[in-house]
GROMACS .gro file of C-alpha atoms in nm:
model
  316
    1MET     CA    1  12.423   8.013   8.367
    2ASN     CA    2  12.567   7.969   8.688
    3LYS     CA    3  12.315   8.163   8.869
    4LEU     CA    4  11.998   7.985   8.735
    5GLN     CA    5  11.736   7.921   8.953
    6ALA     CA    6  11.487   7.620   8.938
    7SER     CA    7  11.205   7.882   8.894
    8GLN     CA    8  11.381   8.002   8.565
    9LEU     CA    9  11.384   7.656   8.415
   10PRO     CA   10  11.109   7.484   8.205
   11ALA     CA   11  10.900   7.255   8.382
   12TRP     CA   12  11.059   6.942   8.292
   13SER     CA   13  11.393   7.076   8.418
   14THR     CA   14  11.235   7.176   8.758
   15ARG     CA   15  11.115   6.801   8.798
   16CYS     CA   16  11.442   6.690   8.723
   17LEU     CA   17  11.648   6.882   8.945
   18MET     CA   18  11.416   6.806   9.248
   19GLY     CA   19  11.508   6.444   9.219
   20PHE     CA   20  11.685   6.269   8.982
   21GLY     CA   21  12.012   6.295   9.189
   22LEU     CA   22  11.920   5.996   9.392
   23ALA     CA   23  12.042   5.787   9.123
   24THR     CA   24  12.332   5.690   9.364
   25LEU     CA   25  12.071   5.459   9.549
   26ALA     CA   26  12.276   5.154   9.416
   27LEU     CA   27  12.232   4.784   9.404
   28GLN     CA   28  12.558   4.658   9.539
   29ALA     CA   29  12.713   4.382   9.314
   30ALA     CA   30  12.648   4.031   9.365
   31HIS     CA   31  13.016   3.929   9.371
   32ALA     CA   32  13.337   4.102   9.287
   33VAL     CA   33  13.486   4.088   8.931
   34GLU     CA   34  13.677   3.779   9.048
   35ASN     CA   35  13.354   3.583   9.071
   36GLY     CA   36  13.200   3.728   8.753
   37SER     CA   37  13.014   4.005   8.853
   38PRO     CA   38  13.083   4.410   8.880
   39ILE     CA   39  13.181   4.553   9.176
   40THR     CA   40  12.962   4.871   9.152
   41PRO     CA   41  12.613   4.800   9.013
   42PRO     CA   42  12.565   4.931   8.625
   43GLY     CA   43  12.221   5.047   8.525
   44VAL     CA   44  12.154   5.247   8.865
   45TYR     CA   45  12.096   5.582   8.621
   46ASP     CA   46  11.821   5.661   8.343
   47PHE     CA   47  11.659   5.974   8.308
   48GLY     CA   48  11.814   6.283   8.454
   49ALA     CA   49  12.159   6.138   8.495
   50GLY     CA   50  12.323   6.451   8.472
   51LEU     CA   51  12.099   6.639   8.701
   52LEU     CA   52  12.118   6.655   9.073
   53PRO     CA   53  11.867   6.802   9.335
   54PRO     CA   54  11.892   7.159   9.429
   55PRO     CA   55  12.048   7.270   9.772
   56THR     CA   56  11.757   7.244  10.047
   57GLU     CA   57  11.781   7.310  10.415
   58PHE     CA   58  11.765   6.921  10.525
   59GLY     CA   59  11.910   6.774  10.192
   60THR     CA   60  11.765   6.495   9.983
   61VAL     CA   61  11.681   6.122  10.068
   62GLY     CA   62  11.586   5.818   9.849
   63VAL     CA   63  11.546   5.466   9.876
   64ARG     CA   64  11.565   5.197   9.613
   65ALA     CA   65  11.496   4.837   9.571
   66ALA     CA   66  11.596   4.603   9.301
   67ALA     CA   67  11.584   4.244   9.209
   68THR     CA   68  11.793   4.043   8.970
   69ARG     CA   69  11.746   3.698   8.863
   70ALA     CA   70  12.020   3.494   8.638
   71SER     CA   71  12.029   3.159   8.516
   72ASP     CA   72  12.260   3.122   8.243
   73LEU     CA   73  12.653   3.180   8.315
   74ARG     CA   74  12.861   3.275   8.006
   75ASP     CA   75  13.216   3.222   7.931
   76ASN     CA   76  13.485   3.381   7.749
   77ALA     CA   77  13.360   3.333   7.437
   78GLY     CA   78  12.984   3.447   7.535
   79GLN     CA   79  12.889   3.045   7.525
   80ARG     CA   80  12.658   2.916   7.762
   81SER     CA   81  12.873   2.753   8.033
   82ALA     CA   82  12.813   2.381   8.134
   83ALA     CA   83  12.757   2.503   8.501
   84THR     CA   84  12.409   2.593   8.574
   85PRO     CA   85  12.363   2.901   8.841
   86ASP     CA   86  12.056   3.014   8.988
   87LEU     CA   87  12.117   3.339   9.133
   88LYS     CA   88  11.878   3.555   9.324
   89VAL     CA   89  11.971   3.909   9.457
   90ASN     CA   90  11.726   4.133   9.644
   91SER     CA   91  11.880   4.477   9.772
   92TYR     CA   92  11.738   4.771   9.957
   93SER     CA   93  11.957   5.066   9.952
   94MET     CA   94  11.924   5.428  10.137
   95ALA     CA   95  12.135   5.742   9.996
   96TYR     CA   96  12.158   6.104  10.129
   97ILE     CA   97  12.264   6.387   9.870
   98ARG     CA   98  12.347   6.726  10.032
   99MET     CA   99  12.400   7.003   9.762
  100THR     CA  100  12.531   7.331   9.901
  101GLU     CA  101  12.523   7.684   9.816
  102HIS     CA  102  12.928   7.664   9.800
  103ARG     CA  103  13.088   7.672   9.458
  104VAL     CA  104  13.401   7.518   9.299
  105GLY     CA  105  13.446   7.749   8.984
  106SER     CA  106  13.090   7.753   8.789
  107ALA     CA  107  13.004   7.427   8.967
  108ARG     CA  108  12.776   7.385   9.254
  109TYR     CA  109  12.920   7.152   9.524
  110GLY     CA  110  12.763   6.863   9.747
  111TRP     CA  111  12.840   6.521   9.904
  112GLY     CA  112  12.652   6.213   9.970
  113ALA     CA  113  12.668   5.844  10.063
  114VAL     CA  114  12.483   5.510  10.000
  115VAL     CA  115  12.426   5.231  10.234
  116PRO     CA  116  12.295   4.891  10.079
  117VAL     CA  117  12.166   4.585  10.250
  118LEU     CA  118  12.141   4.267  10.030
  119ASP     CA  119  11.938   3.934  10.039
  120MET     CA  120  12.129   3.686   9.796
  121SER     CA  121  12.133   3.356   9.725
  122MET     CA  122  12.324   3.120   9.444
  123ASN     CA  123  12.270   2.738   9.353
  124LEU     CA  124  12.529   2.642   9.094
  125SER     CA  125  12.526   2.274   8.931
  126VAL     CA  126  12.875   2.197   8.821
  127PRO     CA  127  12.911   1.889   8.565
  128THR     CA  128  13.193   1.624   8.678
  129PRO     CA  129  13.278   1.304   8.545
  130ALA     CA  130  13.097   1.131   8.825
  131GLY     CA  131  12.788   1.352   8.795
  132PRO     CA  132  12.666   1.690   8.876
  133VAL     CA  133  12.810   1.861   9.189
  134GLY     CA  134  12.553   2.095   9.368
  135LEU     CA  135  12.686   2.406   9.547
  136SER     CA  136  12.508   2.648   9.730
  137GLY     CA  137  12.534   2.971   9.927
  138LYS     CA  138  12.345   3.264  10.071
  139ASN     CA  139  12.417   3.599  10.245
  140GLN     CA  140  12.162   3.840  10.393
  141ALA     CA  141  12.387   4.145  10.511
  142LEU     CA  142  12.525   4.484  10.486
  143GLY     CA  143  12.679   4.571  10.173
  144ASP     CA  144  12.991   4.796  10.095
  145VAL     CA  145  12.904   5.119  10.193
  146GLN     CA  146  12.988   5.428   9.945
  147LEU     CA  147  13.096   5.785  10.029
  148ILE     CA  148  13.083   6.044   9.774
  149PRO     CA  149  13.277   6.346   9.913
  150VAL     CA  150  13.315   6.542   9.600
  151ILE     CA  151  12.970   6.628   9.384
  152LEU     CA  152  12.982   6.888   9.136
  153GLN     CA  153  12.697   7.010   8.927
  154TRP     CA  154  12.699   7.240   8.615
  155VAL     CA  155  12.369   7.395   8.428
  156HIS     CA  156  12.525   7.502   8.103
  157SER     CA  157  12.188   7.588   7.986
  158PRO     CA  158  11.802   7.558   8.033
  159GLY     CA  159  11.838   7.202   7.881
  160LEU     CA  160  12.200   7.099   7.932
  161PHE     CA  161  12.336   6.983   8.263
  162SER     CA  162  12.631   6.769   8.385
  163ASN     CA  163  12.784   6.656   8.711
  164PHE     CA  164  13.117   6.510   8.808
  165GLN     CA  165  13.118   6.258   9.137
  166LEU     CA  166  13.417   6.106   9.293
  167ALA     CA  167  13.301   5.787   9.517
  168ALA     CA  168  13.498   5.552   9.708
  169GLN     CA  169  13.336   5.226   9.809
  170LEU     CA  170  13.459   5.091  10.127
  171PRO     CA  171  13.492   4.707  10.222
  172THR     CA  172  13.206   4.715  10.501
  173GLY     CA  173  13.015   4.420  10.363
  174SER     CA  174  12.998   4.106  10.487
  175TYR     CA  175  13.248   3.881  10.330
  176ASP     CA  176  13.402   3.505  10.401
  177LYS     CA  177  13.640   3.386  10.088
  178ASN     CA  178  13.474   3.019  10.159
  179ARG     CA  179  13.138   3.142  10.087
  180LEU     CA  180  13.001   3.103   9.738
  181ILE     CA  181  12.804   3.452   9.738
  182ASN     CA  182  12.908   3.770   9.933
  183ALA     CA  183  12.745   4.107  10.015
  184GLY     CA  184  13.095   4.250  10.037
  185THR     CA  185  13.382   4.263   9.790
  186ASN     CA  186  13.671   4.286  10.076
  187HIS     CA  187  13.844   4.548   9.888
  188ALA     CA  188  13.811   4.924   9.837
  189THR     CA  189  13.722   5.089   9.483
  190LEU     CA  190  13.796   5.433   9.366
  191SER     CA  191  13.502   5.554   9.107
  192PRO     CA  192  13.520   5.879   8.922
  193SER     CA  193  13.220   5.949   8.688
  194TRP     CA  194  13.074   6.233   8.486
  195ALA     CA  195  12.719   6.243   8.338
  196PHE     CA  196  12.503   6.476   8.138
  197SER     CA  197  12.110   6.531   8.030
  198TRP     CA  198  12.006   6.690   7.730
  199ILE     CA  199  11.645   6.785   7.726
  200GLN     CA  200  11.494   6.962   7.447
  201PRO     CA  201  11.211   7.232   7.468
  202GLY     CA  202  10.961   6.958   7.367
  203GLY     CA  203  11.096   6.719   7.661
  204PHE     CA  204  11.286   6.451   7.434
  205GLU     CA  205  11.570   6.354   7.659
  206VAL     CA  206  11.908   6.184   7.632
  207SER     CA  207  12.097   6.089   7.944
  208SER     CA  208  12.410   5.940   8.007
  209TRP     CA  209  12.641   5.820   8.298
  210PHE     CA  210  13.015   5.708   8.262
  211GLN     CA  211  13.236   5.565   8.537
  212LEU     CA  212  13.538   5.390   8.594
  213ASN     CA  213  13.637   5.173   8.882
  214PHE     CA  214  13.988   5.116   9.021
  215ASN     CA  215  13.972   4.826   9.226
  216GLN     CA  216  14.235   4.762   9.507
  217ARG     CA  217  14.342   4.390   9.590
  218ASN     CA  218  14.141   4.154   9.788
  219LYS     CA  219  14.401   4.053  10.059
  220ASP     CA  220  14.235   3.728  10.155
  221THR     CA  221  14.230   3.568   9.784
  222ASN     CA  222  14.542   3.794   9.637
  223TYR     CA  223  14.298   3.889   9.358
  224ARG     CA  224  14.284   4.231   9.187
  225SER     CA  225  13.995   4.283   8.976
  226GLY     CA  226  14.073   4.501   8.650
  227THR     CA  227  13.940   4.832   8.595
  228GLU     CA  228  13.594   4.860   8.479
  229TYR     CA  229  13.393   5.100   8.242
  230GLU     CA  230  13.011   5.163   8.304
  231HIS     CA  231  12.785   5.339   8.081
  232ASP     CA  232  12.430   5.384   8.195
  233PHE     CA  233  12.203   5.559   7.947
  234ALA     CA  234  11.815   5.630   7.874
  235VAL     CA  235  11.637   5.810   7.584
  236GLY     CA  236  11.286   5.921   7.613
  237GLN     CA  237  10.995   6.180   7.621
  238HIS     CA  238  10.840   6.399   7.872
  239PHE     CA  239  10.471   6.392   7.880
  240GLY     CA  240  10.364   6.591   8.164
  241PRO     CA  241  10.493   6.444   8.497
  242TRP     CA  242  10.596   6.108   8.303
  243THR     CA  243  10.872   6.048   8.142
  244ALA     CA  244  10.930   5.716   7.948
  245GLY     CA  245  11.160   5.559   7.684
  246LEU     CA  246  11.429   5.314   7.676
  247GLY     CA  247  11.720   5.277   7.903
  248GLY     CA  248  12.013   5.037   7.968
  249TYR     CA  249  12.383   5.005   8.027
  250LEU     CA  250  12.686   4.899   7.886
  251TYR     CA  251  12.958   4.704   8.108
  252GLN     CA  252  13.287   4.648   8.006
  253GLN     CA  253  13.603   4.537   8.207
  254ILE     CA  254  13.892   4.729   8.035
  255SER     CA  255  14.220   4.540   8.187
  256ASP     CA  256  14.280   4.219   8.302
  257ASP     CA  257  14.224   4.064   8.652
  258VAL     CA  258  14.548   3.970   8.822
  259ALA     CA  259  14.562   3.684   9.052
  260PRO     CA  260  14.774   3.356   9.100
  261GLY     CA  261  14.735   3.102   8.820
  262LEU     CA  262  14.464   3.322   8.596
  263SER     CA  263  14.587   3.316   8.242
  264ASN     CA  264  14.294   3.435   8.050
  265GLY     CA  265  14.236   3.797   8.202
  266ASN     CA  266  13.870   3.694   8.312
  267ARG     CA  267  13.747   4.034   8.148
  268SER     CA  268  13.387   4.061   8.195
  269ARG     CA  269  13.108   4.239   7.975
  270ALA     CA  270  12.711   4.276   7.934
  271LEU     CA  271  12.491   4.488   7.723
  272ALA     CA  272  12.135   4.575   7.890
  273LEU     CA  273  11.846   4.710   7.763
  274GLY     CA  274  11.467   4.764   7.853
  275PRO     CA  275  11.182   5.023   7.933
  276ALA     CA  276  11.241   5.276   8.170
  277LEU     CA  277  10.969   5.511   8.349
  278THR     CA  278  11.000   5.793   8.570
  279TYR     CA  279  10.711   5.990   8.748
  280PHE     CA  280  10.758   6.353   8.950
  281GLN     CA  281  10.506   6.639   8.983
  282PRO     CA  282  10.642   6.940   9.191
  283GLY     CA  283  10.403   7.090   9.436
  284SER     CA  284  10.214   6.739   9.469
  285GLY     CA  285  10.372   6.620   9.815
  286LEU     CA  286  10.451   6.283   9.607
  287PRO     CA  287  10.794   6.156   9.574
  288LEU     CA  288  10.990   6.129   9.266
  289VAL     CA  289  10.935   5.750   9.144
  290SER     CA  290  11.183   5.590   8.896
  291MET     CA  291  11.146   5.225   8.756
  292HIS     CA  292  11.301   4.996   8.466
  293ILE     CA  293  11.332   4.660   8.386
  294TYR     CA  294  11.658   4.538   8.187
  295ARG     CA  295  11.758   4.234   8.026
  296GLU     CA  296  12.140   4.147   7.954
  297THR     CA  297  12.262   4.035   7.620
  298GLN     CA  298  12.641   4.030   7.493
  299VAL     CA  299  12.775   3.889   7.825
  300ARG     CA  300  13.099   3.722   7.872
  301ASN     CA  301  13.262   3.587   8.188
  302ARG     CA  302  12.978   3.645   8.411
  303THR     CA  303  12.596   3.530   8.467
  304GLN     CA  304  12.341   3.663   8.255
  305GLY     CA  305  11.972   3.777   8.370
  306THR     CA  306  11.736   4.013   8.423
  307SER     CA  307  11.693   4.286   8.699
  308ALA     CA  308  11.420   4.542   8.792
  309ALA     CA  309  11.438   4.833   9.013
  310ILE     CA  310  11.214   5.098   9.172
  311ARG     CA  311  11.367   5.446   9.349
  312LEU     CA  312  11.217   5.695   9.542
  313GLY     CA  313  11.336   6.045   9.620
  314TRP     CA  314  11.235   6.335   9.865
  315SER     CA  315  11.406   6.653   9.904
  316PHE     CA  316  11.334   6.864  10.246
   0.00000   0.00000   0.00000
């Protein structure tokens, strides 16, 4: 059904097509994997992960604000570390997606970009034989810009959608190897992804996003973070312009970090769950609004915390 138009779809499909592609509005990670946090942010995609905006004259613009708070640091066995963190990250991102009438086989082609700004702080209390030592740092700066030169969207049927994206995250963000926390990672990352959304005629939805991150070496520290797997998901029900349900993500590092003196591979992982809610009413003049609150569990080799996010999108 490659020629399927928005007007031919059920109401819930039209709502999705008009806005859900803005999930690339991403909170860029607080640190690189070498410091215990994902390089690209998990938990960005929820309802409508497999959908993208339709081709429009000026494209689709979105903004996203997110806040993360963490006060636990977990070790390789998942136990609470003796070091006590106080991590605060506020991010503000803008994305642009341009879907076109051009086709690659049966898929519609598009492209996009994401620009993040981060306001970050970290206080860390480290126990020593002489008593606790306090470390602190903060960074308010541009994060790593993400370019998405390839976006392919398929409409398999009125209720089944998928897309493929190839993104390159560039080391444009603020970075200093002597700083406790950085807005940038100081290396490039290549991220292929595939997503789907399955929406039944009654409005029940299952959506998932799967991504791999292939990381380059940080030239300032000679540290290369391992390959990361990210799976964002949401299950819920459409009620008129609203969609409500459960969302979350699974983050798992699937290969070891490589660095001088590193012996345990430093593989990170986390599972997060929480409520997710989306509003979109075609023809109202209002933007798509999507929000969620996620709490992490099953964490290894990174901070464990809670995040909340809201994003808005407009097609012009």
